[in-house]
Short mmCIF file of C-alpha atoms and ligand atoms in Angstrom, two decimals:
data_model
loop_
_atom_site.label_atom_id
_atom_site.label_comp_id
_atom_site.label_asym_id
_atom_site.label_seq_id
_atom_site.Cartn_x
_atom_site.Cartn_y
_atom_site.Cartn_z
CA MET A 1 -12.82 -19.94 12.11
CA ASN A 2 -14.90 -20.20 15.24
CA ARG A 3 -13.78 -21.15 18.74
CA LEU A 4 -14.16 -24.84 17.91
CA GLY A 5 -11.34 -24.34 15.47
CA LYS A 6 -13.73 -25.28 12.67
CA PRO A 7 -15.01 -23.02 9.94
CA HIS A 8 -18.43 -21.62 10.71
CA PHE A 9 -21.30 -22.55 8.39
CA ASN A 10 -24.49 -20.62 8.85
CA LYS A 11 -27.87 -21.80 7.65
CA LYS A 12 -27.17 -20.56 4.16
CA GLY A 13 -24.23 -22.97 4.04
CA GLY A 14 -21.51 -20.44 3.31
CA LYS A 15 -18.11 -20.73 4.94
CA ASN A 16 -17.47 -17.92 7.42
CA MET A 17 -20.56 -16.15 6.18
CA VAL A 18 -21.62 -13.14 8.10
CA SER A 19 -24.77 -13.17 10.22
CA ASN A 20 -27.34 -10.40 10.37
CA VAL A 21 -28.46 -10.08 13.98
CA LEU A 22 -31.50 -8.52 15.63
CA ILE A 23 -31.43 -7.76 19.37
CA ILE A 24 -34.82 -7.24 21.03
CA GLY A 25 -34.95 -4.72 23.89
CA SER A 26 -33.91 -1.23 24.92
CA GLY A 27 -31.94 -1.50 28.16
CA GLY A 28 -28.35 -1.49 29.32
CA ARG A 29 -28.25 -5.26 28.85
CA GLU A 30 -29.11 -4.85 25.17
CA HIS A 31 -26.49 -2.12 24.67
CA ALA A 32 -23.86 -4.40 26.26
CA LEU A 33 -24.90 -7.35 24.04
CA ALA A 34 -24.84 -5.11 20.95
CA TRP A 35 -21.41 -3.76 21.96
CA LYS A 36 -20.02 -7.29 22.17
CA LEU A 37 -21.72 -8.54 18.99
CA ALA A 38 -20.45 -5.50 17.07
CA GLN A 39 -16.92 -6.84 17.75
CA SER A 40 -17.66 -10.24 16.18
CA SER A 41 -15.60 -11.10 13.11
CA ARG A 42 -18.77 -12.51 11.52
CA ILE A 43 -21.26 -9.77 12.27
CA GLY A 44 -23.24 -8.53 9.30
CA LYS A 45 -26.02 -6.03 9.86
CA LEU A 46 -26.81 -5.40 13.52
CA TYR A 47 -30.23 -4.11 14.56
CA VAL A 48 -31.73 -3.31 17.96
CA ALA A 49 -35.50 -3.02 18.43
CA PRO A 50 -36.30 -0.53 19.79
CA GLY A 51 -32.80 0.21 21.19
CA ASN A 52 -31.71 3.37 23.02
CA GLY A 53 -29.49 6.44 22.73
CA GLY A 54 -26.37 4.24 22.98
CA THR A 55 -27.23 1.41 20.62
CA ARG A 56 -27.86 3.91 17.81
CA ASP A 57 -24.09 4.53 17.67
CA ILE A 58 -23.13 0.88 17.06
CA ALA A 59 -26.24 -0.64 15.46
CA LYS A 60 -29.38 0.45 13.66
CA ASN A 61 -32.28 1.15 16.00
CA ILE A 62 -35.62 -0.09 14.69
CA ALA A 63 -38.80 1.49 16.03
CA ILE A 64 -40.57 -1.76 16.95
CA GLU A 65 -41.45 -2.40 20.59
CA ALA A 66 -40.22 -5.58 22.31
CA THR A 67 -43.85 -6.61 22.82
CA ASP A 68 -44.83 -6.30 19.13
CA ILE A 69 -44.04 -9.93 18.39
CA LYS A 70 -45.59 -10.08 14.93
CA GLY A 71 -43.92 -6.81 13.91
CA LEU A 72 -40.54 -8.16 15.05
CA ALA A 73 -41.02 -11.43 13.14
CA ARG A 74 -42.04 -9.54 9.98
CA PHE A 75 -38.94 -7.35 10.30
CA ALA A 76 -36.69 -10.40 10.77
CA LYS A 77 -38.09 -12.13 7.66
CA LYS A 78 -37.92 -9.04 5.50
CA ASN A 79 -34.38 -8.14 6.53
CA SER A 80 -32.82 -11.62 6.29
CA ILE A 81 -32.03 -11.81 9.99
CA ASP A 82 -29.93 -14.93 10.69
CA LEU A 83 -30.18 -14.74 14.46
CA THR A 84 -32.40 -12.90 16.93
CA LEU A 85 -31.36 -12.41 20.55
CA VAL A 86 -34.12 -11.67 23.06
CA GLY A 87 -33.31 -9.36 25.97
CA PRO A 88 -36.44 -8.71 28.04
CA ASP A 89 -38.74 -11.08 29.92
CA ASN A 90 -41.98 -9.67 28.50
CA SER A 91 -41.09 -10.63 24.90
CA LEU A 92 -40.40 -14.19 26.07
CA ALA A 93 -43.61 -14.37 28.10
CA LEU A 94 -45.53 -13.25 25.01
CA GLY A 95 -44.08 -16.15 23.02
CA VAL A 96 -41.60 -14.36 20.74
CA VAL A 97 -39.54 -17.56 20.47
CA ASP A 98 -42.57 -19.66 19.49
CA THR A 99 -43.61 -17.17 16.81
CA PHE A 100 -40.11 -16.89 15.34
CA GLN A 101 -39.57 -20.66 15.35
CA SER A 102 -42.93 -21.28 13.68
CA ARG A 103 -41.74 -19.00 10.86
CA GLY A 104 -38.39 -20.76 10.52
CA LEU A 105 -36.43 -17.91 12.14
CA ARG A 106 -33.43 -18.69 14.40
CA ILE A 107 -33.78 -17.15 17.84
CA PHE A 108 -31.97 -17.33 21.20
CA GLY A 109 -34.28 -17.76 24.19
CA PRO A 110 -36.83 -20.12 25.74
CA THR A 111 -40.33 -20.78 24.45
CA ARG A 112 -43.31 -19.22 26.19
CA ALA A 113 -43.93 -22.49 28.05
CA ALA A 114 -40.34 -22.72 29.34
CA ALA A 115 -40.24 -18.99 30.16
CA GLN A 116 -43.02 -19.61 32.70
CA ILE A 117 -40.18 -20.38 35.10
CA GLU A 118 -39.79 -16.56 35.28
CA ALA A 119 -43.23 -15.28 34.24
CA SER A 120 -44.99 -17.18 37.03
CA LYS A 121 -43.32 -17.30 40.43
CA ALA A 122 -46.13 -19.63 41.53
CA PHE A 123 -45.14 -22.09 38.75
CA ALA A 124 -41.46 -21.79 39.71
CA LYS A 125 -42.12 -22.30 43.44
CA ARG A 126 -44.26 -25.40 42.79
CA LEU A 127 -41.61 -26.81 40.44
CA MET A 128 -38.92 -26.28 43.09
CA LYS A 129 -41.02 -27.87 45.81
CA ASP A 130 -41.87 -30.89 43.63
CA ASN A 131 -38.24 -31.42 42.70
CA GLY A 132 -36.49 -30.82 46.03
CA ILE A 133 -34.76 -27.60 44.88
CA ALA A 134 -33.90 -25.44 47.90
CA THR A 135 -36.05 -22.30 48.18
CA ALA A 136 -37.85 -20.37 50.94
CA PRO A 137 -40.95 -22.18 52.31
CA PHE A 138 -44.02 -20.47 50.81
CA ARG A 139 -47.77 -20.24 50.39
CA ILE A 140 -49.68 -19.06 47.32
CA PHE A 141 -52.82 -16.88 47.61
CA ARG A 142 -55.49 -15.54 45.27
CA LYS A 143 -57.62 -13.85 47.94
CA HIS A 144 -56.45 -10.79 49.87
CA GLU A 145 -58.27 -11.83 53.01
CA SER A 146 -56.58 -15.25 53.18
CA ALA A 147 -53.13 -13.76 52.47
CA LEU A 148 -53.61 -11.14 55.18
CA ASP A 149 -54.77 -13.76 57.64
CA TYR A 150 -51.71 -15.92 56.92
CA VAL A 151 -49.31 -12.96 57.30
CA HIS A 152 -50.84 -12.12 60.70
CA LYS A 153 -50.52 -15.73 61.87
CA HIS A 154 -46.98 -16.16 60.55
CA GLY A 155 -45.56 -12.82 61.70
CA VAL A 156 -42.55 -10.92 60.35
CA PRO A 157 -40.02 -10.81 58.75
CA ILE A 158 -41.80 -12.15 55.69
CA VAL A 159 -41.68 -11.61 51.93
CA VAL A 160 -44.70 -10.78 49.77
CA LYS A 161 -44.40 -11.15 45.97
CA ALA A 162 -46.59 -10.68 42.94
CA SER A 163 -46.39 -13.94 40.97
CA GLY A 164 -46.14 -12.35 37.51
CA LEU A 165 -43.70 -9.98 35.81
CA ALA A 166 -43.31 -6.65 37.61
CA LEU A 167 -40.12 -4.97 36.26
CA GLY A 168 -38.17 -6.32 39.26
CA LYS A 169 -40.32 -4.30 41.65
CA GLY A 170 -42.94 -6.87 42.72
CA ALA A 171 -41.10 -8.39 45.70
CA TYR A 172 -41.55 -6.81 49.14
CA PRO A 173 -39.27 -8.03 51.93
CA CYS A 174 -41.23 -6.88 55.03
CA LYS A 175 -39.74 -6.29 58.46
CA THR A 176 -43.02 -5.09 60.05
CA LEU A 177 -46.65 -6.18 59.81
CA VAL A 178 -47.57 -2.70 58.56
CA GLU A 179 -45.16 -3.15 55.64
CA ALA A 180 -46.64 -6.57 54.84
CA GLU A 181 -50.21 -5.23 55.00
CA LYS A 182 -49.21 -2.38 52.67
CA ALA A 183 -47.55 -4.80 50.23
CA LEU A 184 -50.64 -7.03 50.09
CA ALA A 185 -52.90 -4.01 49.61
CA GLU A 186 -50.72 -2.59 46.79
CA ILE A 187 -50.63 -5.90 44.92
CA MET A 188 -54.08 -7.38 45.63
CA LEU A 189 -56.37 -4.38 46.23
CA GLU A 190 -54.76 -1.52 44.29
CA HIS A 191 -53.58 -3.90 41.51
CA ALA A 192 -50.21 -2.12 41.19
CA TYR A 193 -49.00 -4.89 38.86
CA LYS A 194 -52.35 -5.62 37.20
CA GLN A 195 -52.82 -9.36 36.43
CA ALA A 196 -49.24 -10.05 37.57
CA GLY A 197 -50.69 -9.75 41.08
CA ASN A 198 -53.57 -12.21 40.62
CA GLU A 199 -51.51 -14.76 42.51
CA VAL A 200 -49.35 -13.73 45.45
CA ILE A 201 -46.50 -15.65 47.04
CA VAL A 202 -45.90 -15.18 50.76
CA GLU A 203 -42.61 -16.72 51.78
CA GLU A 204 -40.07 -16.98 54.56
CA PHE A 205 -37.50 -14.20 54.76
CA LEU A 206 -34.02 -15.57 53.95
CA ASN A 207 -30.83 -14.07 55.36
CA GLY A 208 -27.57 -14.02 53.44
CA GLN A 209 -25.87 -12.44 50.46
CA GLU A 210 -27.36 -12.63 46.98
CA VAL A 211 -25.60 -14.16 44.01
CA SER A 212 -26.72 -14.26 40.37
CA ILE A 213 -26.10 -17.48 38.46
CA HIS A 214 -26.37 -17.60 34.67
CA ALA A 215 -26.48 -20.88 32.76
CA LEU A 216 -26.40 -21.09 28.98
CA CYS A 217 -28.59 -23.99 27.89
CA ASP A 218 -28.88 -25.60 24.46
CA GLY A 219 -31.50 -28.19 25.39
CA LYS A 220 -28.90 -30.88 26.21
CA THR A 221 -25.91 -29.15 27.78
CA SER A 222 -25.69 -26.26 30.24
CA ILE A 223 -22.63 -24.13 30.94
CA LEU A 224 -22.36 -21.73 33.86
CA LEU A 225 -21.09 -18.19 33.40
CA PRO A 226 -18.99 -16.69 36.20
CA THR A 227 -20.96 -15.62 39.28
CA ALA A 228 -22.23 -12.06 39.54
CA GLN A 229 -23.76 -9.98 42.32
CA ASP A 230 -26.47 -7.42 41.74
CA HIS A 231 -27.50 -4.74 44.24
CA LYS A 232 -31.29 -4.53 44.07
CA PRO A 233 -32.41 -1.93 46.66
CA ILE A 234 -32.18 1.71 45.62
CA PHE A 235 -30.08 2.98 48.56
CA ASP A 236 -26.67 2.14 50.03
CA GLY A 237 -26.63 -0.58 52.66
CA ASP A 238 -29.48 -2.39 50.83
CA LYS A 239 -32.02 0.15 52.09
CA GLY A 240 -35.17 1.33 50.32
CA LYS A 241 -37.35 -0.17 47.62
CA ASN A 242 -36.22 -2.82 45.19
CA THR A 243 -35.19 -1.71 41.71
CA GLY A 244 -34.35 -3.57 38.51
CA GLY A 245 -30.75 -3.59 39.79
CA MET A 246 -28.37 -0.75 40.74
CA GLY A 247 -25.01 -2.33 39.99
CA THR A 248 -23.02 -5.54 39.63
CA ILE A 249 -19.66 -7.13 40.21
CA ALA A 250 -18.39 -10.25 38.42
CA PRO A 251 -17.05 -12.69 39.38
CA VAL A 252 -18.09 -12.74 43.07
CA PRO A 253 -14.71 -13.42 44.70
CA TRP A 254 -15.96 -15.28 47.77
CA VAL A 255 -18.02 -17.91 45.91
CA ALA A 256 -15.87 -21.03 45.75
CA ASP A 257 -15.72 -23.25 42.66
CA TYR A 258 -17.18 -26.15 44.61
CA THR A 259 -20.19 -23.99 45.60
CA LEU A 260 -20.76 -23.23 41.95
CA ARG A 261 -20.57 -26.95 41.10
CA GLU A 262 -23.07 -27.61 43.91
CA VAL A 263 -25.43 -24.97 42.49
CA ASN A 264 -25.11 -26.59 39.07
CA GLU A 265 -25.95 -30.05 40.46
CA GLN A 266 -28.63 -28.97 42.94
CA VAL A 267 -30.35 -26.10 41.14
CA VAL A 268 -29.57 -25.73 37.42
CA ARG A 269 -29.61 -29.37 36.29
CA PRO A 270 -32.71 -30.46 38.26
CA THR A 271 -34.60 -27.38 37.03
CA LEU A 272 -33.72 -28.08 33.39
CA GLN A 273 -34.64 -31.75 33.85
CA ALA A 274 -37.95 -30.87 35.52
CA LEU A 275 -38.84 -28.44 32.71
CA ALA A 276 -37.96 -31.03 30.07
CA LYS A 277 -40.06 -33.65 31.88
CA LYS A 278 -43.01 -31.25 31.81
CA GLY A 279 -42.61 -30.97 28.03
CA LYS A 280 -41.14 -27.45 28.35
CA PRO A 281 -37.43 -27.93 27.45
CA PHE A 282 -35.40 -24.78 28.13
CA THR A 283 -32.91 -23.22 25.74
CA GLY A 284 -31.34 -19.81 26.19
CA CYS A 285 -30.08 -18.34 29.45
CA LEU A 286 -31.44 -19.58 32.77
CA TYR A 287 -30.64 -17.14 35.57
CA PRO A 288 -31.44 -18.24 39.10
CA GLY A 289 -31.13 -15.55 41.77
CA LEU A 290 -29.77 -17.14 44.95
CA LYS A 291 -29.47 -16.31 48.63
CA MET A 292 -26.38 -17.84 50.21
CA THR A 293 -27.89 -18.86 53.56
CA ASN A 294 -26.32 -20.66 56.52
CA GLU A 295 -28.08 -23.77 55.23
CA GLY A 296 -26.56 -23.39 51.76
CA PRO A 297 -27.71 -21.70 48.54
CA LYS A 298 -31.48 -21.21 48.16
CA VAL A 299 -33.31 -19.97 45.08
CA LEU A 300 -35.07 -16.58 45.35
CA GLU A 301 -36.38 -16.62 41.81
CA PHE A 302 -35.64 -17.82 38.29
CA ASN A 303 -35.20 -15.58 35.28
CA ALA A 304 -35.35 -16.90 31.73
CA ARG A 305 -32.94 -14.38 30.20
CA PHE A 306 -29.70 -12.50 30.79
CA GLY A 307 -29.66 -10.28 33.88
CA ASP A 308 -29.60 -6.51 33.73
CA PRO A 309 -27.11 -5.14 34.91
CA GLU A 310 -25.23 -8.49 35.20
CA THR A 311 -24.82 -8.62 31.41
CA GLN A 312 -23.04 -5.27 31.37
CA SER A 313 -20.31 -6.79 33.57
CA TYR A 314 -20.30 -10.14 31.75
CA MET A 315 -19.77 -8.61 28.32
CA ARG A 316 -16.68 -6.84 29.66
CA LEU A 317 -15.22 -10.21 30.71
CA LEU A 318 -16.29 -12.47 27.82
CA LYS A 319 -13.38 -13.25 25.50
CA THR A 320 -15.12 -15.66 23.11
CA ASP A 321 -17.08 -14.26 20.16
CA LEU A 322 -20.66 -13.87 21.46
CA LEU A 323 -22.01 -14.90 18.05
CA ASP A 324 -20.24 -18.28 18.40
CA VAL A 325 -21.81 -18.69 21.85
CA LEU A 326 -25.33 -17.89 20.63
CA ASP A 327 -24.98 -20.10 17.54
CA ALA A 328 -23.79 -23.02 19.68
CA CYS A 329 -26.81 -22.60 21.98
CA ILE A 330 -29.33 -22.45 19.16
CA ASP A 331 -27.72 -25.34 17.25
CA GLY A 332 -27.39 -27.63 20.31
CA LYS A 333 -23.58 -27.56 20.10
CA LEU A 334 -22.67 -26.03 23.45
CA ALA A 335 -20.77 -29.17 24.51
CA ASP A 336 -18.22 -28.49 21.73
CA LEU A 337 -17.56 -24.88 22.69
CA ALA A 338 -14.86 -23.73 25.13
CA ILE A 339 -16.06 -20.33 26.36
CA GLU A 340 -13.16 -18.13 27.41
CA TRP A 341 -13.22 -15.29 29.94
CA ASN A 342 -10.75 -12.51 30.65
CA SER A 343 -9.12 -12.72 34.05
CA GLY A 344 -9.79 -10.06 36.68
CA PHE A 345 -13.05 -8.34 37.54
CA ALA A 346 -15.73 -6.27 35.89
CA VAL A 347 -18.14 -3.92 37.64
CA CYS A 348 -21.16 -1.88 36.62
CA VAL A 349 -22.51 1.11 38.53
CA VAL A 350 -26.00 2.17 37.47
CA LEU A 351 -26.89 5.87 37.27
CA ALA A 352 -30.63 6.33 37.79
CA SER A 353 -33.12 9.18 37.47
CA GLY A 354 -34.03 11.10 40.64
CA GLY A 355 -37.14 9.50 42.16
CA TYR A 356 -36.59 6.03 40.61
CA PRO A 357 -37.94 3.36 41.36
CA GLY A 358 -40.92 5.68 41.98
CA LYS A 359 -41.92 8.55 39.70
CA TYR A 360 -39.18 10.42 37.87
CA LYS A 361 -38.77 13.12 35.21
CA LYS A 362 -37.64 12.34 31.67
CA GLU A 363 -35.81 14.17 28.86
CA ILE A 364 -33.15 15.62 31.16
CA PRO A 365 -29.90 16.50 29.30
CA ILE A 366 -26.91 14.20 29.98
CA SER A 367 -23.26 15.24 29.67
CA GLY A 368 -19.79 13.91 30.42
CA ILE A 369 -19.92 10.41 28.89
CA GLY A 370 -17.03 11.17 26.52
CA GLU A 371 -14.89 12.32 29.43
CA ALA A 372 -15.85 9.24 31.47
CA GLU A 373 -14.82 6.91 28.65
CA LYS A 374 -11.35 8.47 28.50
CA ILE A 375 -10.64 6.74 31.82
CA PRO A 376 -8.79 3.45 31.19
CA SER A 377 -11.04 0.40 30.81
CA VAL A 378 -14.29 2.38 31.22
CA VAL A 379 -17.24 1.71 28.91
CA VAL A 380 -20.59 3.40 29.52
CA PHE A 381 -23.66 1.42 28.48
CA HIS A 382 -26.89 3.30 27.92
CA ALA A 383 -30.25 2.14 29.31
CA GLY A 384 -32.92 4.85 29.63
CA THR A 385 -31.49 7.33 27.14
CA MET A 386 -32.80 8.88 23.95
CA TYR A 387 -31.53 11.34 21.42
CA SER A 388 -33.48 14.40 20.37
CA ASP A 389 -31.39 17.55 19.98
CA GLN A 390 -28.91 15.97 22.39
CA LEU A 391 -28.64 12.93 24.65
CA ARG A 392 -31.39 12.93 27.27
CA THR A 393 -32.81 10.63 29.95
CA SER A 394 -35.80 8.49 29.00
CA GLY A 395 -36.11 5.92 31.79
CA GLY A 396 -35.48 5.04 35.44
CA ARG A 397 -32.13 3.39 35.00
CA VAL A 398 -30.25 5.74 32.69
CA LEU A 399 -26.66 4.51 32.29
CA GLY A 400 -24.43 1.62 33.40
CA VAL A 401 -20.85 2.69 33.99
CA THR A 402 -18.57 -0.35 33.60
CA ALA A 403 -14.88 -0.87 34.23
CA THR A 404 -12.50 -3.81 34.46
CA GLY A 405 -9.45 -4.35 36.64
CA GLY A 406 -6.98 -6.94 37.84
CA THR A 407 -8.53 -6.59 41.28
CA LEU A 408 -12.10 -5.76 42.28
CA GLN A 409 -10.89 -2.55 43.97
CA GLU A 410 -9.12 -1.42 40.81
CA ALA A 411 -12.27 -1.96 38.71
CA LEU A 412 -14.42 -0.12 41.28
CA ASP A 413 -12.01 2.83 41.52
CA LEU A 414 -12.06 3.31 37.74
CA ALA A 415 -15.85 2.96 37.49
CA TYR A 416 -16.53 5.45 40.31
CA LYS A 417 -14.05 7.94 38.84
CA ALA A 418 -16.12 7.77 35.64
CA VAL A 419 -19.42 8.03 37.54
CA TYR A 420 -18.43 11.47 38.79
CA CYS A 421 -17.66 12.70 35.24
CA ILE A 422 -21.26 12.12 34.12
CA LYS A 423 -23.86 14.75 34.85
CA PHE A 424 -27.62 14.95 34.66
CA LYS A 425 -30.06 16.63 37.02
CA GLY A 426 -31.33 14.26 39.73
CA LYS A 427 -28.65 11.60 39.07
CA GLN A 428 -28.62 8.95 41.79
CA PHE A 429 -26.42 5.90 42.23
CA ARG A 430 -25.24 3.54 44.94
CA LYS A 431 -21.81 4.31 46.37
CA ASP A 432 -21.37 0.80 47.79
CA ILE A 433 -21.33 -1.49 44.76
CA GLY A 434 -18.95 -4.35 45.61
CA ALA A 435 -18.41 -2.97 49.12
CA LYS A 436 -19.35 -6.22 50.87
CA ALA A 437 -16.71 -8.19 48.98
CA ILE A 438 -14.10 -5.49 49.67
CA ALA A 439 -15.04 -5.45 53.39
CA ALA A 440 -14.63 -9.23 53.44
CA GLY A 441 -11.02 -8.73 52.34
CA PHE A 442 -11.22 -9.33 48.57
P1 AMP B 501 -37.28 -11.67 43.36
O1 AMP B 501 -37.99 -10.85 42.34
O2 AMP B 501 -38.05 -12.83 43.84
O3 AMP B 501 -35.86 -12.01 42.98
O4 AMP B 501 -37.08 -10.69 44.58
C1 AMP B 501 -36.42 -9.45 44.42
C2 AMP B 501 -35.52 -9.20 45.59
O5 AMP B 501 -36.26 -9.27 46.83
C3 AMP B 501 -34.42 -10.22 45.75
O6 AMP B 501 -33.33 -9.92 44.95
C4 AMP B 501 -34.12 -10.10 47.23
O7 AMP B 501 -33.31 -9.00 47.49
C5 AMP B 501 -35.48 -9.86 47.84
N1 AMP B 501 -36.08 -11.13 48.24
C6 AMP B 501 -36.90 -11.91 47.51
N2 AMP B 501 -37.26 -13.03 48.18
C7 AMP B 501 -36.65 -12.96 49.39
C8 AMP B 501 -36.62 -13.82 50.55
N3 AMP B 501 -37.33 -14.94 50.58
N4 AMP B 501 -35.89 -13.42 51.59
C9 AMP B 501 -35.19 -12.25 51.57
N5 AMP B 501 -35.19 -11.41 50.53
C10 AMP B 501 -35.90 -11.74 49.44
N1 LIG B 502 -30.47 -8.23 37.78
C1 LIG B 502 -31.87 -8.26 37.91
C2 LIG B 502 -32.59 -8.78 36.78
O1 LIG B 502 -32.10 -8.83 35.68
O2 LIG B 502 -33.74 -9.19 36.96
#
């Protein structure tokens, strides 16, 4: 039985038949999704392509890169995959969903056209402006000289962003003109993000706390997940360069239900309607990053996928079978599904390689995960790990240490206790995940 209280029929028509699932990606998000799917009563074979040192323990890792769209589709056909779940933005931007659908393969995620909402910040900003969706006032530039001129006229603080995909590192909030000049030079002259920097957004600096919104969309209905808060800069106190995300809490205790309803009405729905009107209907997970300003919530960016490391916290809270959720999205049946969440809080503290988000060493031995997971409620999700003779680092963000608790403080205490059990040379992490909410009395 599924959560609708009705027997599940998959495309082969069998009652309660199992589903073979392929997850595309190799990060902490994908490990968390695999962890949750592995608990489904209907899971058949579970594959992750290419996966990491953690997914190999609960699924079969397949050596196909997330960008090898044809290779992934061939694998799915050959291995009778019933459902494919896309993790990373680059697969979506390359049209993995279009390719799979054209071959009759079921897949969770937006088409290439709809995923433009993330892959092109210029597209997203224009869509927001045209549809009255609150965002920072902006200008778009293709020439370095014009961008530099504008920055000098406007003054600081200001934010400079590469329009395309840049592993979460392409946005530069600048407090001084020197910083802004350096950002423009890196993106437009040194081509740090290659073609992703062909267009550059220069926008007003917004003050306020950040909140991550995730909406599941089946083409007709959208359902919001609980709020989450990521911590993007590398150092405590939101100092240093932006990263892919150094830790999350969920839900964000100070975001009221009515604020969430407002975000649904003023951001999520109009965005989905605007995309549909442009002939780019969105299915999958729409994830707007917001700043909660004095003038209300404003959109920083849209993502067309689950957040990383938001998903690591979400999967710890989700009660409903994830396979039921994904099936409902793909089959346009989200309106019939009551998604249930565990009460309390989940947190994720990311352990990163020394030097990240700049250069860092790889293949450093990791120890202590077993000990960490003996702590009540702790689950460690792998991101940049690989297995050779033993578990070793293989990326910038290495592990996501998650814990749950009745209160935010309880979850944080357990996660940080586990963080100190895990050892690898150069390990760095933020010590202030969730600290703003705690300081505000939650
Ligand atoms: P983005 O990739 O657009 O989400 O930007 C990455 C990060 O840069 C965000 O999570 C914010 O921390 C910061 N940021 C982006 N745009 C702005 C803005 N207009 N004002 C202040 N901070 C920003
Ligand atoms: N949490 C940041 C991201 O997924 O882009």
